[in-house]
mmCIF file of C-alpha atoms in Angstrom:
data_model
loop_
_atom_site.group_PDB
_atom_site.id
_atom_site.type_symbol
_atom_site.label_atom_id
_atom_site.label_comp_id
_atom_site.label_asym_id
_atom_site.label_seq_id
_atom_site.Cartn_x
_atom_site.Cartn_y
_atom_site.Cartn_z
ATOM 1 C CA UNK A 1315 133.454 3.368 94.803
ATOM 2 C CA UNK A 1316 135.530 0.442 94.315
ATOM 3 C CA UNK A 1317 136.738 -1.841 96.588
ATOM 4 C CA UNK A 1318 140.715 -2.864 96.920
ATOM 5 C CA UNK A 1319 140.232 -6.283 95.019
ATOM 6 C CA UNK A 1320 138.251 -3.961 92.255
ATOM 7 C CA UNK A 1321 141.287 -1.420 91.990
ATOM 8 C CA UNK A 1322 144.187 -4.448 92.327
ATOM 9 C CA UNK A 1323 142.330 -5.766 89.551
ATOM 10 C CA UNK A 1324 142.051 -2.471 87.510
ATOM 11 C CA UNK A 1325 145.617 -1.600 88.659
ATOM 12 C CA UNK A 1326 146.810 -5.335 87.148
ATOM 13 C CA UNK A 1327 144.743 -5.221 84.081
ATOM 14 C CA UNK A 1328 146.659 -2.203 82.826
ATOM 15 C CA UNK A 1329 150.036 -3.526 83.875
ATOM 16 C CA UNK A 1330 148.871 -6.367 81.333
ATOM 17 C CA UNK A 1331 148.117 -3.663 78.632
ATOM 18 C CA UNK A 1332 151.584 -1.990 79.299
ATOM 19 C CA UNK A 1333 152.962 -4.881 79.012
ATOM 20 C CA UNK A 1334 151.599 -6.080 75.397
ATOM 21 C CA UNK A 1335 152.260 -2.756 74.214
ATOM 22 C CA UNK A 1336 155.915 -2.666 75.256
ATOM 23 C CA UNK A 1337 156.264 -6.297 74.031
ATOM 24 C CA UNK A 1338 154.999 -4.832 70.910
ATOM 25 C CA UNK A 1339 156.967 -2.405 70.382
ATOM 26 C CA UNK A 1340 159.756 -4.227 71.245
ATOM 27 C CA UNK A 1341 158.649 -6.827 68.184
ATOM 28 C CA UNK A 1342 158.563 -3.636 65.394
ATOM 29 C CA UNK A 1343 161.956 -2.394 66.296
ATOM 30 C CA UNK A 1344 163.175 -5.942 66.270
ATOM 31 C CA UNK A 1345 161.522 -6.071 62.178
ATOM 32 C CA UNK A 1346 163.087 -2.469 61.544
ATOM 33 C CA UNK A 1347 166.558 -3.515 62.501
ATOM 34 C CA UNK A 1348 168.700 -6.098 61.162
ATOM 35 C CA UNK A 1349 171.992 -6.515 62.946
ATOM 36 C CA UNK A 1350 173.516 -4.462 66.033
ATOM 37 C CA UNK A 1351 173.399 -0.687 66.007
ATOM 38 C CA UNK A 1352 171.600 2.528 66.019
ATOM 39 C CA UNK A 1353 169.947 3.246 62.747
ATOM 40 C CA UNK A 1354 168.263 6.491 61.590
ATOM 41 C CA UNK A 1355 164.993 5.952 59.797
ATOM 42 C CA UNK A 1356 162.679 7.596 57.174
ATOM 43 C CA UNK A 1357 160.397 9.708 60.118
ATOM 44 C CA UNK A 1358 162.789 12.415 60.672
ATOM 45 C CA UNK A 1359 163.370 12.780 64.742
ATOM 46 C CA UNK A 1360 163.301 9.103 64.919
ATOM 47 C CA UNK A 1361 166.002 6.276 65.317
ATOM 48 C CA UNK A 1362 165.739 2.817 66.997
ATOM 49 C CA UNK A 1363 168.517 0.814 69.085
ATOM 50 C CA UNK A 1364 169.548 -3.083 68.730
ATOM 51 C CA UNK A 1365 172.400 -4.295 71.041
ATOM 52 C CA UNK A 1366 172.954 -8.407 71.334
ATOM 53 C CA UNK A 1367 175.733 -7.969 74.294
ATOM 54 C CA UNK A 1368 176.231 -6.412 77.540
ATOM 55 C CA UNK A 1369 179.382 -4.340 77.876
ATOM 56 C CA UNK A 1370 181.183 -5.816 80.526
ATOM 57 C CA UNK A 1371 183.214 -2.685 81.701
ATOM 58 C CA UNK A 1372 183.589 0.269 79.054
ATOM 59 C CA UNK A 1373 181.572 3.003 78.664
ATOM 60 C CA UNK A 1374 180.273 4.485 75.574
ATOM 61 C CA UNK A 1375 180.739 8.442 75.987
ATOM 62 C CA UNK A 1376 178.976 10.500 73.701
ATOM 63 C CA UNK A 1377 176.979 13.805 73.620
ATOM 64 C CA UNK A 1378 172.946 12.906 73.965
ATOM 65 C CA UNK A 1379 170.713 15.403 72.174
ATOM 66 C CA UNK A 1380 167.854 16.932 73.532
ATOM 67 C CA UNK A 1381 165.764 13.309 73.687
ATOM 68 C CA UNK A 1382 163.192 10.548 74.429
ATOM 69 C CA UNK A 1383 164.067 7.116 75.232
ATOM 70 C CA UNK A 1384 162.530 4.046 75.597
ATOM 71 C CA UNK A 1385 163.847 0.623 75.861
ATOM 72 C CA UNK A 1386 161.383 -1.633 75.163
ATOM 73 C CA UNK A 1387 163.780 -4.424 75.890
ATOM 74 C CA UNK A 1388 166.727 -4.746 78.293
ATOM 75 C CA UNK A 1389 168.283 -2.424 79.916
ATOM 76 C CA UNK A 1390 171.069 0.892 79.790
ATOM 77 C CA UNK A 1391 172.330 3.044 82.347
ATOM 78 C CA UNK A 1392 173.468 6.143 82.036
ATOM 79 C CA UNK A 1393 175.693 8.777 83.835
ATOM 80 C CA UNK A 1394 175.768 12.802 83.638
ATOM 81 C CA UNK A 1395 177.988 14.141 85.574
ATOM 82 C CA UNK A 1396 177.602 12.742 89.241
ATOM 83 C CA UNK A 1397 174.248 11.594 88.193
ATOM 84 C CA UNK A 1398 173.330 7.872 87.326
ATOM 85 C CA UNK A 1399 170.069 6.945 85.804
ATOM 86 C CA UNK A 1400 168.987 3.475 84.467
ATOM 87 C CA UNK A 1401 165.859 2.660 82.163
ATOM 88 C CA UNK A 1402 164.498 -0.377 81.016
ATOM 89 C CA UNK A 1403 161.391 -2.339 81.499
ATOM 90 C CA UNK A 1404 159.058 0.569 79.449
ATOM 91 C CA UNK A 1405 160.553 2.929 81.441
ATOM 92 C CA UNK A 1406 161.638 6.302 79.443
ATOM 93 C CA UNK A 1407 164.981 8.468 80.071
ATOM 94 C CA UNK A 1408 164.464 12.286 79.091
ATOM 95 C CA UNK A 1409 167.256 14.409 78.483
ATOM 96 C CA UNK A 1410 165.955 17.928 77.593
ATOM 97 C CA UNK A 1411 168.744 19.453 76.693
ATOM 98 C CA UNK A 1412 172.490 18.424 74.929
ATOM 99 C CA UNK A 1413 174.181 16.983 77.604
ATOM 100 C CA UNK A 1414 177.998 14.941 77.950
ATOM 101 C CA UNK A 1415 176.973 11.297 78.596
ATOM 102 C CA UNK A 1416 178.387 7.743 80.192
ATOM 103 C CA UNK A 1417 176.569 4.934 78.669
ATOM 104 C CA UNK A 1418 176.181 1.388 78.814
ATOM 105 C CA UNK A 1419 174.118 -1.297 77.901
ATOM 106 C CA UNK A 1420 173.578 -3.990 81.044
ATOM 107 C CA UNK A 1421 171.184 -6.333 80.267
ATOM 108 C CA UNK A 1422 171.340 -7.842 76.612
ATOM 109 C CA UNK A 1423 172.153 -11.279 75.048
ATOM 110 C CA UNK A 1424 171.781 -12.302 71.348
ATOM 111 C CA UNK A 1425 168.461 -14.003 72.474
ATOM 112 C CA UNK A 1426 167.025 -11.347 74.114
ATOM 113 C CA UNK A 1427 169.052 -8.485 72.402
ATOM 114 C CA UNK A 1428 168.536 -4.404 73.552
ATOM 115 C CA UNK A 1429 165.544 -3.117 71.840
ATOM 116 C CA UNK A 1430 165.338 0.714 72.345
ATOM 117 C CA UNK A 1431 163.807 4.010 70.512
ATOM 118 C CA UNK A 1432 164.552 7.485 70.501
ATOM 119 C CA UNK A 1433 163.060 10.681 69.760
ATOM 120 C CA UNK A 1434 164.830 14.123 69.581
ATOM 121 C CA UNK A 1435 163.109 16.803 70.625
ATOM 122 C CA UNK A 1436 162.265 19.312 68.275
ATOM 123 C CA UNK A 1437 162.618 22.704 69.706
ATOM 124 C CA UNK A 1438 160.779 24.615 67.189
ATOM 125 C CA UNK A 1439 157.675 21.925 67.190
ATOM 126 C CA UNK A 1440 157.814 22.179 71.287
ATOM 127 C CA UNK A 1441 157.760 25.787 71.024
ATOM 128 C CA UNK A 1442 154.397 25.779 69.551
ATOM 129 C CA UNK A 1443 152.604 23.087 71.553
ATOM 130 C CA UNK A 1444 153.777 24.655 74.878
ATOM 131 C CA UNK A 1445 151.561 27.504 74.606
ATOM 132 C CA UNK A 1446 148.360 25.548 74.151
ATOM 133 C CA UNK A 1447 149.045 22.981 76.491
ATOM 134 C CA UNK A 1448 150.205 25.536 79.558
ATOM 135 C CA UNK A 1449 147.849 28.450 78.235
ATOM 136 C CA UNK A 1450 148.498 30.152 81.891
ATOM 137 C CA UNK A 1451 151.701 29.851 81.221
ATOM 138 C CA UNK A 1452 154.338 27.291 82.997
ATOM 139 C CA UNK A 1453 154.353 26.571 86.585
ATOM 140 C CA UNK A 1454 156.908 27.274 88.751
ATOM 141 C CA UNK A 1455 159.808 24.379 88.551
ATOM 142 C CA UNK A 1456 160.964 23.832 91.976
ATOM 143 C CA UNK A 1457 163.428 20.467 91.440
ATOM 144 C CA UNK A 1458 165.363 19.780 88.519
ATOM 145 C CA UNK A 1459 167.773 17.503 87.018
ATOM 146 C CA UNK A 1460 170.122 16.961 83.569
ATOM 147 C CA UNK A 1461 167.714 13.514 83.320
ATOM 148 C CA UNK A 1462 164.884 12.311 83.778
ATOM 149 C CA UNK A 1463 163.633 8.170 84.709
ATOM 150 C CA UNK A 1464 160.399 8.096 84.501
ATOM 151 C CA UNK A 1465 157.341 5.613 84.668
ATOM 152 C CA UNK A 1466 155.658 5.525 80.994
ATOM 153 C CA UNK A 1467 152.234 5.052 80.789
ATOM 154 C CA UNK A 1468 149.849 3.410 78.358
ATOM 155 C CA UNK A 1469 148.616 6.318 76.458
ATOM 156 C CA UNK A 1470 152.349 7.709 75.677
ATOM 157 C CA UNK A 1471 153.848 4.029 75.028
ATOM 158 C CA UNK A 1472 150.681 3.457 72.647
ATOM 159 C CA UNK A 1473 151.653 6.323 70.622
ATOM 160 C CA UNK A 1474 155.083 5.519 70.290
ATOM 161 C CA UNK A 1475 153.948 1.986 68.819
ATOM 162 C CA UNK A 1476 152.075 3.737 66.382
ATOM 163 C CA UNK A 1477 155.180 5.991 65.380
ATOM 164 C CA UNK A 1478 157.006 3.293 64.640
ATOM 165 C CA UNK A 1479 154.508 1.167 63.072
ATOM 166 C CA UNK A 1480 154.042 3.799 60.517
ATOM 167 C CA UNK A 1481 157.677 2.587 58.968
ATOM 168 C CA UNK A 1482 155.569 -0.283 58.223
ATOM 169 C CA UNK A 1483 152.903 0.777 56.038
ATOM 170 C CA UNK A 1484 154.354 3.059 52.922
ATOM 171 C CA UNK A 1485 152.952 6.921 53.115
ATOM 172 C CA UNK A 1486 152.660 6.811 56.675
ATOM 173 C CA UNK A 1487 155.706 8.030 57.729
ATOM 174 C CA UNK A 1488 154.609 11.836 55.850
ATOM 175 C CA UNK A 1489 151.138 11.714 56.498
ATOM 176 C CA UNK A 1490 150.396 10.110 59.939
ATOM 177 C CA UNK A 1491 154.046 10.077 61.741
ATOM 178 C CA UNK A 1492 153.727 14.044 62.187
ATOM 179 C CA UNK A 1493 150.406 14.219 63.762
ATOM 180 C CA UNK A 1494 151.438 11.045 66.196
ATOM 181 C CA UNK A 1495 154.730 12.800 67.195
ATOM 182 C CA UNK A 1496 152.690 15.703 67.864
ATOM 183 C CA UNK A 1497 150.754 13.274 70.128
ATOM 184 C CA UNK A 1498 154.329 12.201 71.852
ATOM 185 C CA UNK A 1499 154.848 15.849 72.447
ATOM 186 C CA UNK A 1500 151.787 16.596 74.390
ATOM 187 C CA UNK A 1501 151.440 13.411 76.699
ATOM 188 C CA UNK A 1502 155.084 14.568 77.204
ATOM 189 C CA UNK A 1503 154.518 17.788 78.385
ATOM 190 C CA UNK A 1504 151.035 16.832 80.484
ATOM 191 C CA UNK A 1505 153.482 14.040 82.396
ATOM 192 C CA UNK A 1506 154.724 14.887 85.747
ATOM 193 C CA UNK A 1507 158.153 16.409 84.237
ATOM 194 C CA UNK A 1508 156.387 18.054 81.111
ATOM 195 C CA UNK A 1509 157.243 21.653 82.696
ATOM 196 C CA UNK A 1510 160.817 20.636 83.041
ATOM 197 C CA UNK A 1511 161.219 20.162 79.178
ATOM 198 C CA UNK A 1512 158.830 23.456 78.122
ATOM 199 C CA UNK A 1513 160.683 25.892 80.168
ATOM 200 C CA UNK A 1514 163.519 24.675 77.820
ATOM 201 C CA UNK A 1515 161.991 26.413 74.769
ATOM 202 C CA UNK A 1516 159.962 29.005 77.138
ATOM 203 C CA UNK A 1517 160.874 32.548 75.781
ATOM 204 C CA UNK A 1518 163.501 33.701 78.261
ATOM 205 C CA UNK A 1519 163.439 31.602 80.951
ATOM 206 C CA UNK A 1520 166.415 30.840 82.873
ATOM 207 C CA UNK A 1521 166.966 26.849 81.452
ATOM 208 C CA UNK A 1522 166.209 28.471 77.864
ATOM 209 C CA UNK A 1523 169.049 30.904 78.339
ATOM 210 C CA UNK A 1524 171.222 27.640 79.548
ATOM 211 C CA UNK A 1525 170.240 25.826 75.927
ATOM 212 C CA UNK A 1526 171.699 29.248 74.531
ATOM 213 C CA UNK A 1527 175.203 28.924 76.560
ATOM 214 C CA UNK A 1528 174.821 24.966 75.707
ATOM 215 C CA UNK A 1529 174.660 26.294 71.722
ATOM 216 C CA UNK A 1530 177.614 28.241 72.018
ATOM 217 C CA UNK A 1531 179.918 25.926 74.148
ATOM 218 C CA UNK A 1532 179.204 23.271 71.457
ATOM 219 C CA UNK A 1533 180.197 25.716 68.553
ATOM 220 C CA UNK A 1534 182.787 26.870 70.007
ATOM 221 C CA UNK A 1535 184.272 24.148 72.517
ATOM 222 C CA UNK A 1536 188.150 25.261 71.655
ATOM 223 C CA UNK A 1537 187.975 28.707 72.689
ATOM 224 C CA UNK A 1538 189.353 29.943 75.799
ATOM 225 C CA UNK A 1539 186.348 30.163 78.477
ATOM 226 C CA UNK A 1540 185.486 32.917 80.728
ATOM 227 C CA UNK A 1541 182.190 32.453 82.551
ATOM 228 C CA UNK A 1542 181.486 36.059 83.092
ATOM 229 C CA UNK A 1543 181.429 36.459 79.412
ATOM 230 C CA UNK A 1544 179.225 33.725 78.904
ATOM 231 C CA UNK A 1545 176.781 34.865 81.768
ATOM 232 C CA UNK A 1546 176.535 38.228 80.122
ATOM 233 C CA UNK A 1547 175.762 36.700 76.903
ATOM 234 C CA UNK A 1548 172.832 35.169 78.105
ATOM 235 C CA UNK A 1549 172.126 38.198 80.223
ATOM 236 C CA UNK A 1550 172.076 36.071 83.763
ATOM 237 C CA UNK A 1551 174.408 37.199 86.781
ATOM 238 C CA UNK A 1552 177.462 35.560 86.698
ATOM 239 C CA UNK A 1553 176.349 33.585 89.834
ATOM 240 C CA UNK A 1554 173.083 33.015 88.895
ATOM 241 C CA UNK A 1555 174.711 31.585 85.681
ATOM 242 C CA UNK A 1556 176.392 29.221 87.302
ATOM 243 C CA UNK A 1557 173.855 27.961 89.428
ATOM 244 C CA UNK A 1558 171.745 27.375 86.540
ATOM 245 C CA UNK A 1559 173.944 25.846 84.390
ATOM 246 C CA UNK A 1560 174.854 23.091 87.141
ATOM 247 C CA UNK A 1561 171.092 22.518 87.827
ATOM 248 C CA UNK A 1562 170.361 22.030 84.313
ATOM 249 C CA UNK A 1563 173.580 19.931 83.483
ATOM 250 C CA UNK A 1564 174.555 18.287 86.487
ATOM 251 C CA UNK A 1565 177.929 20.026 86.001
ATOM 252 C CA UNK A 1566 179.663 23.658 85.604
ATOM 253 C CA UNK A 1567 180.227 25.237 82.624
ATOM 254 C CA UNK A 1568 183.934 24.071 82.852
ATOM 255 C CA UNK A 1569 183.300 20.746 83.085
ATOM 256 C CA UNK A 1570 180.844 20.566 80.646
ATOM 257 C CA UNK A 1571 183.222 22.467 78.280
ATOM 258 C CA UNK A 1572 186.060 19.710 79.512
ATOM 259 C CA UNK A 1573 183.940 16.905 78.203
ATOM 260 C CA UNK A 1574 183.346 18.640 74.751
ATOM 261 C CA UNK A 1575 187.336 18.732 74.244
ATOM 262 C CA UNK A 1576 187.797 15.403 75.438
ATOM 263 C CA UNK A 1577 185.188 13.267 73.444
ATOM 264 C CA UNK A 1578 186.138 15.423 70.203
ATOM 265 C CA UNK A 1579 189.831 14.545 71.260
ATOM 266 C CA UNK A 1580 188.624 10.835 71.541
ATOM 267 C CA UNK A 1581 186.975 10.895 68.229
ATOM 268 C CA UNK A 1582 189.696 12.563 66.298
ATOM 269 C CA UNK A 1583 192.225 10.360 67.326
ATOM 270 C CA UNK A 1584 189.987 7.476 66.598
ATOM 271 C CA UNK A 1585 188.451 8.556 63.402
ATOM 272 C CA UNK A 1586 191.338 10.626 61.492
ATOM 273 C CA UNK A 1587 194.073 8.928 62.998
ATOM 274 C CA UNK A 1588 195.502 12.235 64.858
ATOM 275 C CA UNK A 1589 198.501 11.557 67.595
ATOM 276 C CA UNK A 1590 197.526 12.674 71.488
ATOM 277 C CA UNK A 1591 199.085 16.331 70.750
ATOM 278 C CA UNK A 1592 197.868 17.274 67.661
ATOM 279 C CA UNK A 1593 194.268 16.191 68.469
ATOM 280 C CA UNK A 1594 194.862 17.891 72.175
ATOM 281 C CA UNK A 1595 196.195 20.940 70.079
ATOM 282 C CA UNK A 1596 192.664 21.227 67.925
ATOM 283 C CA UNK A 1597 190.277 21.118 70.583
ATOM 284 C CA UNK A 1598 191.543 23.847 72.796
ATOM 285 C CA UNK A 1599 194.290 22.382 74.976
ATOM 286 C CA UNK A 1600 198.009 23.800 75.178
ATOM 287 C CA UNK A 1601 199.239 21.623 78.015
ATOM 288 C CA UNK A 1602 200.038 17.893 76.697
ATOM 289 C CA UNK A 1603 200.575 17.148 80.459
ATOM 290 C CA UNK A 1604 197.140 18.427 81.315
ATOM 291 C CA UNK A 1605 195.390 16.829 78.288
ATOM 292 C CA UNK A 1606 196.813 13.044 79.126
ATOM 293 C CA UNK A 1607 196.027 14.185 83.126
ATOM 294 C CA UNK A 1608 192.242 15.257 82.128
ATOM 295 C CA UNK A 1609 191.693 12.582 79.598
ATOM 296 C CA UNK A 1610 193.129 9.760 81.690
ATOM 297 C CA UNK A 1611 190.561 11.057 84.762
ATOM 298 C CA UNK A 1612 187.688 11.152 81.915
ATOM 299 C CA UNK A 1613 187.803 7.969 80.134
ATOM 300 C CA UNK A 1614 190.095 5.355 82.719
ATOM 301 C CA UNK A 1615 193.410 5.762 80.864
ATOM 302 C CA UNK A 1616 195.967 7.658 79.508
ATOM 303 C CA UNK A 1617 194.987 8.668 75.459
ATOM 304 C CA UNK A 1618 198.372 6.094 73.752
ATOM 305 C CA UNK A 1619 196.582 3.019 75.441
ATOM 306 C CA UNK A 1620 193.060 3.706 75.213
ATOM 307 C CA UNK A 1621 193.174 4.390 71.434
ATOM 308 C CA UNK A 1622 195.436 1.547 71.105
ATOM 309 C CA UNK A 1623 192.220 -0.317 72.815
ATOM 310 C CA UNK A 1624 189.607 0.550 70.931
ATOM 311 C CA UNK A 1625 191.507 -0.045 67.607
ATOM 312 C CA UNK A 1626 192.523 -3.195 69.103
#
């Protein structure tokens, strides 16, 4: 049995081997990226993250895919809905399913810049591995939330070196990058919130019938809403539906809906050059008063001057 000095000493010995690993990492996404930005790379599934600054008051909003991430240096925070998470320090941010996001980067300088990785999560490759890991099937979920923080641990952050090392050595990336992401996938789902992101792909379970309303509000974010409808198309009660959806999102249906509009809004007006009403006009709104109302409450201020911002 060992003594406290033996387990402080165990206990500080791995902190040192988290720590090399995550300094590691940090190193190879550093070598795969060359300036600021988020760049896609040649394993499918993965992309890694290099920001040099801190924003000092904006938000970036944006719709984060069903995902891993990891910052192996600095740090981000994060908001869904009322919800605020932050993750840095080789600590990892899960986001099973699509969800309307508040980000920002808060600890970065051109010295030490942001050094992050992502992973989306592959539904179809989930689907297969959840049966073998939870051959009983999946426990019963009693707390859940539209993110996750969590601790990683040596085994999982070791396997997401070797991911990314594989960009390093040519053939890799086809032959070995599978079978480590496979690896990611089932440290993932033995962690302490592994049954929160199977029960999104678990044949008819009540979060995988949310991912099914999530589909169809994201196809079809312009269309008039009526939550009854939407219940019934995932066969759920109407207030079951609803009680779901705002466990899973961290918001209701309408609001997640709201922030569809209003980032497509944002991004059309930015992108294609659209005025307030016409962009307001092809994302589902009919009130111009009640676009500039919701969009001022979403992003801080009124559409004219925060376009004239950003292109500023």
């Amino acid at each position: 049995m060992l003594d406290n000095h033996e387990i402080i000493r165990v206990s500080d010995n791995a902190q040192r081997s988290l720590d090399a690993e995550t300094a590691r990492l940090a190193s190879l996404i550093y070598a795969h990226t060359s300036h600021d930005g988020t760049y896609g790379v040649r394993i499918p599934g993965l992309y890694v993250i290099r920001y040099s600054h801190v924003e000092a008051a904006d938000y970036l909003h944006t719709i984060y895919s069903p995902a891993v991430g990891i910052a192996a240096q600095g740090k981000k925070i994060l908001t869904v809905g009322q919800e605020v998470h932050e993750y840095g320090g080789s600590r990892i941010f899960i986001a099973p399913v699509a969800l309307p996001v508040a980000m920002k980067t808060i600890q970065a300088s051109p010295v030490e810049p942001f050094l992050g990785v992502g992973l989306y999560l592959d539904p179809q490759r989930l689907a297969d591995l959840v049966p073998k890991v939870f051959p009983q099937g999946l426990p019963k979920v009693h707390n859940r939330s539209a993110g996750y923080v969590v601790d990683a641990d040596l085994a999982i952050m070791n396997a997401v070196v070797r991911l990314v090392d594989c960009l390093s050595h040519p053939g890799d990336e086809k032959l070995l990058a599978p079978l480590v992401m496979d690896e990611i996938y089932i440290r993932l789902l033995r962690s302490p919130i592994g049954v929160n992101v199977a029960e999104t792909v678990f044949a008819d379970s009540g979060v995988q019938r949310i991912v099914k309303a999530i589909d169809w509000l994201q196809a079809n974010y312009s269309q008039p809403l009526k939550i009854a409808d939407l219940a019934e198309m995932v066969h759920m009660s109407e207030s079951s539906f609803r009680e779901h959806f705002k466990s899973v999102t961290a918001m209701s249906p309408i609001q997640y809906q709201k922030a569809l509009r209003l980032q497509e809004a944002r991004r059309r007006m930015l992108s294609n050059k659209m005025d307030a009403t016409t962009a307001a006009r092809a994302v589902g709104y009919v009130s111009d008063s009640q676009f500039s109302r919701d969009y001022s409450s979403f992003f801080g201020s009124p559409p004219s001057r925060d376009i004239a911002k950003w292109r500023k």
